[in-house]
CSV table of C-alpha atoms in Angstrom, one decimal:
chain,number,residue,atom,x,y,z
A,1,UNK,CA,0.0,0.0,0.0
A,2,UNK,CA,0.7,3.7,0.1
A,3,UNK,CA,0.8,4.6,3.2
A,4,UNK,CA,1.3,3.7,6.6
A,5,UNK,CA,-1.1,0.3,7.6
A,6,UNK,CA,-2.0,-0.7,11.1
A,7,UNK,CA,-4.5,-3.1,12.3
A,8,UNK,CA,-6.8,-4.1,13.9
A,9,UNK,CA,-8.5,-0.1,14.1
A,10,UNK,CA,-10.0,-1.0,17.1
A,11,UNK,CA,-9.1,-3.3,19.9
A,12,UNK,CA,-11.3,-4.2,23.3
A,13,UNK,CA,-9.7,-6.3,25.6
A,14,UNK,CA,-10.1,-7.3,29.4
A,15,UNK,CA,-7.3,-5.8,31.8
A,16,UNK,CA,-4.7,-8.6,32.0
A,17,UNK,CA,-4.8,-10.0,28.7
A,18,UNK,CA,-2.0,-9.5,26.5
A,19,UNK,CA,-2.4,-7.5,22.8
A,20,UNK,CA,-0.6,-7.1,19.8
A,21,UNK,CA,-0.7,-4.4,17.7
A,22,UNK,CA,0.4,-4.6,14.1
A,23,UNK,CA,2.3,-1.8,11.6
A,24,UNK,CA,3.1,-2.3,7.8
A,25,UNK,CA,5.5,0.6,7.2
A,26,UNK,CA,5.9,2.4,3.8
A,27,UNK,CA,7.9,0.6,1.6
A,28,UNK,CA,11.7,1.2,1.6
A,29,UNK,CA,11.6,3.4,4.7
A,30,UNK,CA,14.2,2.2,6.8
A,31,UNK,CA,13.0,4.4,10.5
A,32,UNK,CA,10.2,3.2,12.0
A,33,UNK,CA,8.5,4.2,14.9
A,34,UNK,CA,6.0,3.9,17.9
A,35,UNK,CA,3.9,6.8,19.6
A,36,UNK,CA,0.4,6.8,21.9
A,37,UNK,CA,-1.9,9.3,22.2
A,38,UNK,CA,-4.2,9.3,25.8
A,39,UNK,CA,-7.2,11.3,25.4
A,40,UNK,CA,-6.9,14.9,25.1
A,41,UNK,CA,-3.0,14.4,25.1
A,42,UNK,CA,-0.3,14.9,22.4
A,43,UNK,CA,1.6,12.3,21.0
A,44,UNK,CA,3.9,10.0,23.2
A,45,UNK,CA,7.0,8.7,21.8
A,46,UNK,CA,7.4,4.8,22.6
A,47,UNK,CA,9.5,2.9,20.6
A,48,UNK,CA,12.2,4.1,17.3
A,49,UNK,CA,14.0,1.1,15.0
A,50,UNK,CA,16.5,2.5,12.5
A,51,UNK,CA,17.8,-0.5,9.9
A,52,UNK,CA,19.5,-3.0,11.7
A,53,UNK,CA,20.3,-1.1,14.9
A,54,UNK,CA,19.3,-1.7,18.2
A,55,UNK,CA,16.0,0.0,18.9
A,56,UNK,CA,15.8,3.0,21.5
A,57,UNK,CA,13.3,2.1,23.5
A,58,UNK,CA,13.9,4.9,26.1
A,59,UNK,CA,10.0,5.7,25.5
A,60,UNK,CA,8.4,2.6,26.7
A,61,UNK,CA,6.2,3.3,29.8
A,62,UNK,CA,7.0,-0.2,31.4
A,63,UNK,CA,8.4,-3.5,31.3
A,64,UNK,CA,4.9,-4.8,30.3
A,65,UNK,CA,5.5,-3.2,26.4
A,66,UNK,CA,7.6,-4.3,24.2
A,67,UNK,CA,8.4,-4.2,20.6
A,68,UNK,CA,9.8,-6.3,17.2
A,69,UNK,CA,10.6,-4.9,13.6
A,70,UNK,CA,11.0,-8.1,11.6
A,71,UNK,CA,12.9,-8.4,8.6
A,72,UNK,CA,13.3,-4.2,8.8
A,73,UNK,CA,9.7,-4.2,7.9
A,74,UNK,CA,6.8,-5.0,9.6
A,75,UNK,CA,6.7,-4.1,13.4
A,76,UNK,CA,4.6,-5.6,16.5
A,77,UNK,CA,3.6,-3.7,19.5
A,78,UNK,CA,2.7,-6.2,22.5
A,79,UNK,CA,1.8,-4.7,25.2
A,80,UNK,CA,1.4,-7.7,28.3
A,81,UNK,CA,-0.9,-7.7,30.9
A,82,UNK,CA,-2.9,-4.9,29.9
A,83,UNK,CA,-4.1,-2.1,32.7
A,84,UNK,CA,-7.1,0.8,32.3
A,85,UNK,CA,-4.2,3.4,32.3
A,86,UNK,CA,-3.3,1.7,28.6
A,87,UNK,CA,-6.4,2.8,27.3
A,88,UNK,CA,-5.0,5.0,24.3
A,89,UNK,CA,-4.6,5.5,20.4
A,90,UNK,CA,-1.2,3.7,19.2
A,91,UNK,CA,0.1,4.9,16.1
A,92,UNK,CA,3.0,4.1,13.9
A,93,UNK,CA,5.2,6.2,12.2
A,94,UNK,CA,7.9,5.2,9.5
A,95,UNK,CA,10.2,7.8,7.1
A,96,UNK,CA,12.9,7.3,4.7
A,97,UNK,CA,15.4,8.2,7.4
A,98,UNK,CA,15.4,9.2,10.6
A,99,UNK,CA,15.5,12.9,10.0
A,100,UNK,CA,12.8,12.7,7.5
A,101,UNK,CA,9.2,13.7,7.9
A,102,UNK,CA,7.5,11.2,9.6
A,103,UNK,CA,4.0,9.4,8.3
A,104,UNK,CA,1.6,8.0,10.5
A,105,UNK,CA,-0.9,5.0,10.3
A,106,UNK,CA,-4.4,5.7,11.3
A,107,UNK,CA,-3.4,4.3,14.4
A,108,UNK,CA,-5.3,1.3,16.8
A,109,UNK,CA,-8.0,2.7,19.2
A,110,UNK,CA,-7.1,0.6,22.3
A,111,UNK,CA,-9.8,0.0,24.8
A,112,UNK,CA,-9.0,-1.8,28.2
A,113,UNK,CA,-12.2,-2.5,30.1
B,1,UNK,CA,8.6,18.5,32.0
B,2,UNK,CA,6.7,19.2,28.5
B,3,UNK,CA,9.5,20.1,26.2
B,4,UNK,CA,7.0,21.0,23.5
B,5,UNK,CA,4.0,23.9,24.5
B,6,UNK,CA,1.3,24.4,22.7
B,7,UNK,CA,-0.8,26.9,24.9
B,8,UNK,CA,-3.9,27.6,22.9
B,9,UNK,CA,-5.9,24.6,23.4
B,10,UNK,CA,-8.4,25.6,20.4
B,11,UNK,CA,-8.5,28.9,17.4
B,12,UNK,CA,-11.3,30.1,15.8
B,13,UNK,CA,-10.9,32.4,12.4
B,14,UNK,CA,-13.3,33.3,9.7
B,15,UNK,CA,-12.8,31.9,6.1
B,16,UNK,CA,-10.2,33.8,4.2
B,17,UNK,CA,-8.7,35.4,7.2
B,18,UNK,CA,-5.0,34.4,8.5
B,19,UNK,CA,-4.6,31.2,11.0
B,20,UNK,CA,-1.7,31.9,13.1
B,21,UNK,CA,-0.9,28.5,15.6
B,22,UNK,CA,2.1,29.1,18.4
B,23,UNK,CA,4.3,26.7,20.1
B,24,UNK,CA,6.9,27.2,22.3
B,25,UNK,CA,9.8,24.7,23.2
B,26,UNK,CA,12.2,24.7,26.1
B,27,UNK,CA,15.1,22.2,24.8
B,28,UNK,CA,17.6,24.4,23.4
B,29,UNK,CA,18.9,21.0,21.8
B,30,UNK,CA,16.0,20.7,19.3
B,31,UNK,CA,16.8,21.6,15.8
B,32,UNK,CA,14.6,20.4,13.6
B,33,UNK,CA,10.5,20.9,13.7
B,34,UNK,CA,7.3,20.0,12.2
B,35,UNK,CA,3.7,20.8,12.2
B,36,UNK,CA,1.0,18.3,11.3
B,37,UNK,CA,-2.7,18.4,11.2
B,38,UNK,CA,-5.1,15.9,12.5
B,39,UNK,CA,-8.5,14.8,11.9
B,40,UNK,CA,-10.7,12.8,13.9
B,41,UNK,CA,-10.1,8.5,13.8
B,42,UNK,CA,-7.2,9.7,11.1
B,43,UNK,CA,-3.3,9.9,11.7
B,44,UNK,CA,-1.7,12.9,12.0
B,45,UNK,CA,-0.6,13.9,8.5
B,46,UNK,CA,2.7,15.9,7.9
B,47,UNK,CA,2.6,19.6,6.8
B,48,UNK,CA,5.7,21.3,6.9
B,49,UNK,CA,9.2,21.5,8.8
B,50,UNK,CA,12.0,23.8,8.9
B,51,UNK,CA,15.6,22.9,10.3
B,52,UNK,CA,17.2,25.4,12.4
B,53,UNK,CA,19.3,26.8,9.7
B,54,UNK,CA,16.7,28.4,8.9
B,55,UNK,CA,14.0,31.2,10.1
B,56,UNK,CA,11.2,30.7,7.8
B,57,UNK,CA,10.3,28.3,5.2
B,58,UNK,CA,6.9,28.7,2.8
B,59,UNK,CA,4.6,26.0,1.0
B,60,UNK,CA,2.0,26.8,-0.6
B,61,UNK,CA,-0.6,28.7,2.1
B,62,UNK,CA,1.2,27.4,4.6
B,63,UNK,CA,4.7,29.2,6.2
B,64,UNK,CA,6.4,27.7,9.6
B,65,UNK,CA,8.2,30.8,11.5
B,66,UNK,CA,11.0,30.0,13.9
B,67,UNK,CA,12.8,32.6,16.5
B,68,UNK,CA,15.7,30.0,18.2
B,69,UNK,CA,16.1,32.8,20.6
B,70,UNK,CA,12.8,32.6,21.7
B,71,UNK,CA,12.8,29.1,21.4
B,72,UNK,CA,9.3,29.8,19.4
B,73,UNK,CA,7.9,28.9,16.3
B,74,UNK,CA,4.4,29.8,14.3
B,75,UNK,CA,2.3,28.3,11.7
B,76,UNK,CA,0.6,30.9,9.4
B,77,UNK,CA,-2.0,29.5,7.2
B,78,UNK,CA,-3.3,32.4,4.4
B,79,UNK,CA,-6.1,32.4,3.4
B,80,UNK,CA,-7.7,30.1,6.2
B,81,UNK,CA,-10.5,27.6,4.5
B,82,UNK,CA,-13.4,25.4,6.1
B,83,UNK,CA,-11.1,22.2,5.5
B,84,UNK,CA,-8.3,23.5,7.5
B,85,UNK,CA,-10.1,23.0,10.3
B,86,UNK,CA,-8.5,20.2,11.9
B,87,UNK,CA,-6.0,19.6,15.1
B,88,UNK,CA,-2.7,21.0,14.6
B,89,UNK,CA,0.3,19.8,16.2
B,90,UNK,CA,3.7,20.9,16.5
B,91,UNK,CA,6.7,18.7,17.2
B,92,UNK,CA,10.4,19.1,17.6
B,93,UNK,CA,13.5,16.6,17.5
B,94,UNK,CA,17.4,16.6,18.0
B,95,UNK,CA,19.0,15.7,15.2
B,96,UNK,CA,20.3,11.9,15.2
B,97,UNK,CA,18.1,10.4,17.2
B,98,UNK,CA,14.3,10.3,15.5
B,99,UNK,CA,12.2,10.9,18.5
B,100,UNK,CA,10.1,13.8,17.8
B,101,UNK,CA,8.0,15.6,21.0
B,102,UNK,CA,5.1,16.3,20.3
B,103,UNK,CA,2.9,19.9,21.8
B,104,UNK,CA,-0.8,19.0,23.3
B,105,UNK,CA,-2.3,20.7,20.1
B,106,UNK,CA,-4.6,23.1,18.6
B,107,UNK,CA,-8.0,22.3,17.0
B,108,UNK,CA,-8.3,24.9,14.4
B,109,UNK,CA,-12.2,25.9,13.7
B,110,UNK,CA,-12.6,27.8,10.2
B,111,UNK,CA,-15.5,29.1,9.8
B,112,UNK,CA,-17.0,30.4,6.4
């Protein structure tokens, strides 16, 4: 595709189950990266994978999150033993390089009941 | 510690009229910047940036404004339309290391 693909759109969950979030970057951009959004809040970095570097991860809110970028493509957000307080919009990112404009999925509406 | 300020929460201006969106940033680190514009259930989708080299750059109706002294920068849109009206965020990152910080943002009403 053409731009930035996430899935699922929307995710409902019990606290304590685990979820996986999904992001198909833009072909041939090599950054990709990880940001939520709480409600009424601006954008939270989480997670940044550059090639075949090691991620920085410096953003993730807890040991519960975690991230992959297999194959320097497609990336997984899991996110384990889900509370309330990670009720939020994840988006993805990716650009050609890292000090490129970034372009966002449509992002996964996360809903922890 | 928010890096990134946005401190108008919303903007209204009539069709045809100048938008002008603020945002202030305390890391005197930062050096390059971006604004993007958001619409409800959609990503945020990039509008402009400008690298610290530089004090203005222009596209189209759209011109990003930044005083490093101030550690400030604007958005104009000219001449504001109906569509415009979206959430506006700015964002700022060091150079080398792809995080950008993003401000709360602005939801931008045009009206006609």
């Amino acid at each position: 595709g053409a731009g930035v693909s996430q899935s699922p759109s929307n995710k409902v969950t019990e606290k304590g189950k685990d979820v996986e979030l999904r992001c198909d970057p833009i072909s041939g951009h090599t950054a990709l990266y990880w940001y939520r959004q709480s409600l009424g809040q601006g954008l939270e970095f989480l997670i940044y994978f550059q090639g075949n570097s090691a991620p920085d991860k410096s953003g993730l809110p807890s040991d519960r999150f975690s991230a992959e970028r297999t194959g320097g493509s497609v990336s997984t957000l899991t996110i384990q033993r889900t509370q309330q307080e990670d009720s939020a919009v994840y988006l993805c990112a990716s650009s050609h390089d890292r000090d490129e404009p970034q372009h966002f999925g449509d992002g996964t509406r996360l809903s922890i009941l | 510690d928010q890096q990134v300020k946005q401190n108008s929460p919303s903007l209204s201006v009539q069709e045809g009229r100048i938008s002008i969106l603020n945002c202030d940033y305390t890391n005197s680190m930062f050096d390059y910047f971006l604004w993007y514009k958001k619409y409800p259930a959609e990503g945020p989708t990039f509008l402009i940036s400008i690298s610290s080299i530089k004090d203005k750059n222009e596209d189209g109706r759209f011109t990003v404004f930044l005083n490093k002294s101030a550690k400030h920068l604007s958005l104009h849109i000219v001449p504001s339309q109906p569509g415009d009206s979206a959430v506006y965020f700015c964002a700022a990152s060091v150079s080398n290391t792809g995080k950008l910080i993003f401000g709360q943002g602005t939801t931008l009403q045009v009206k006609p």
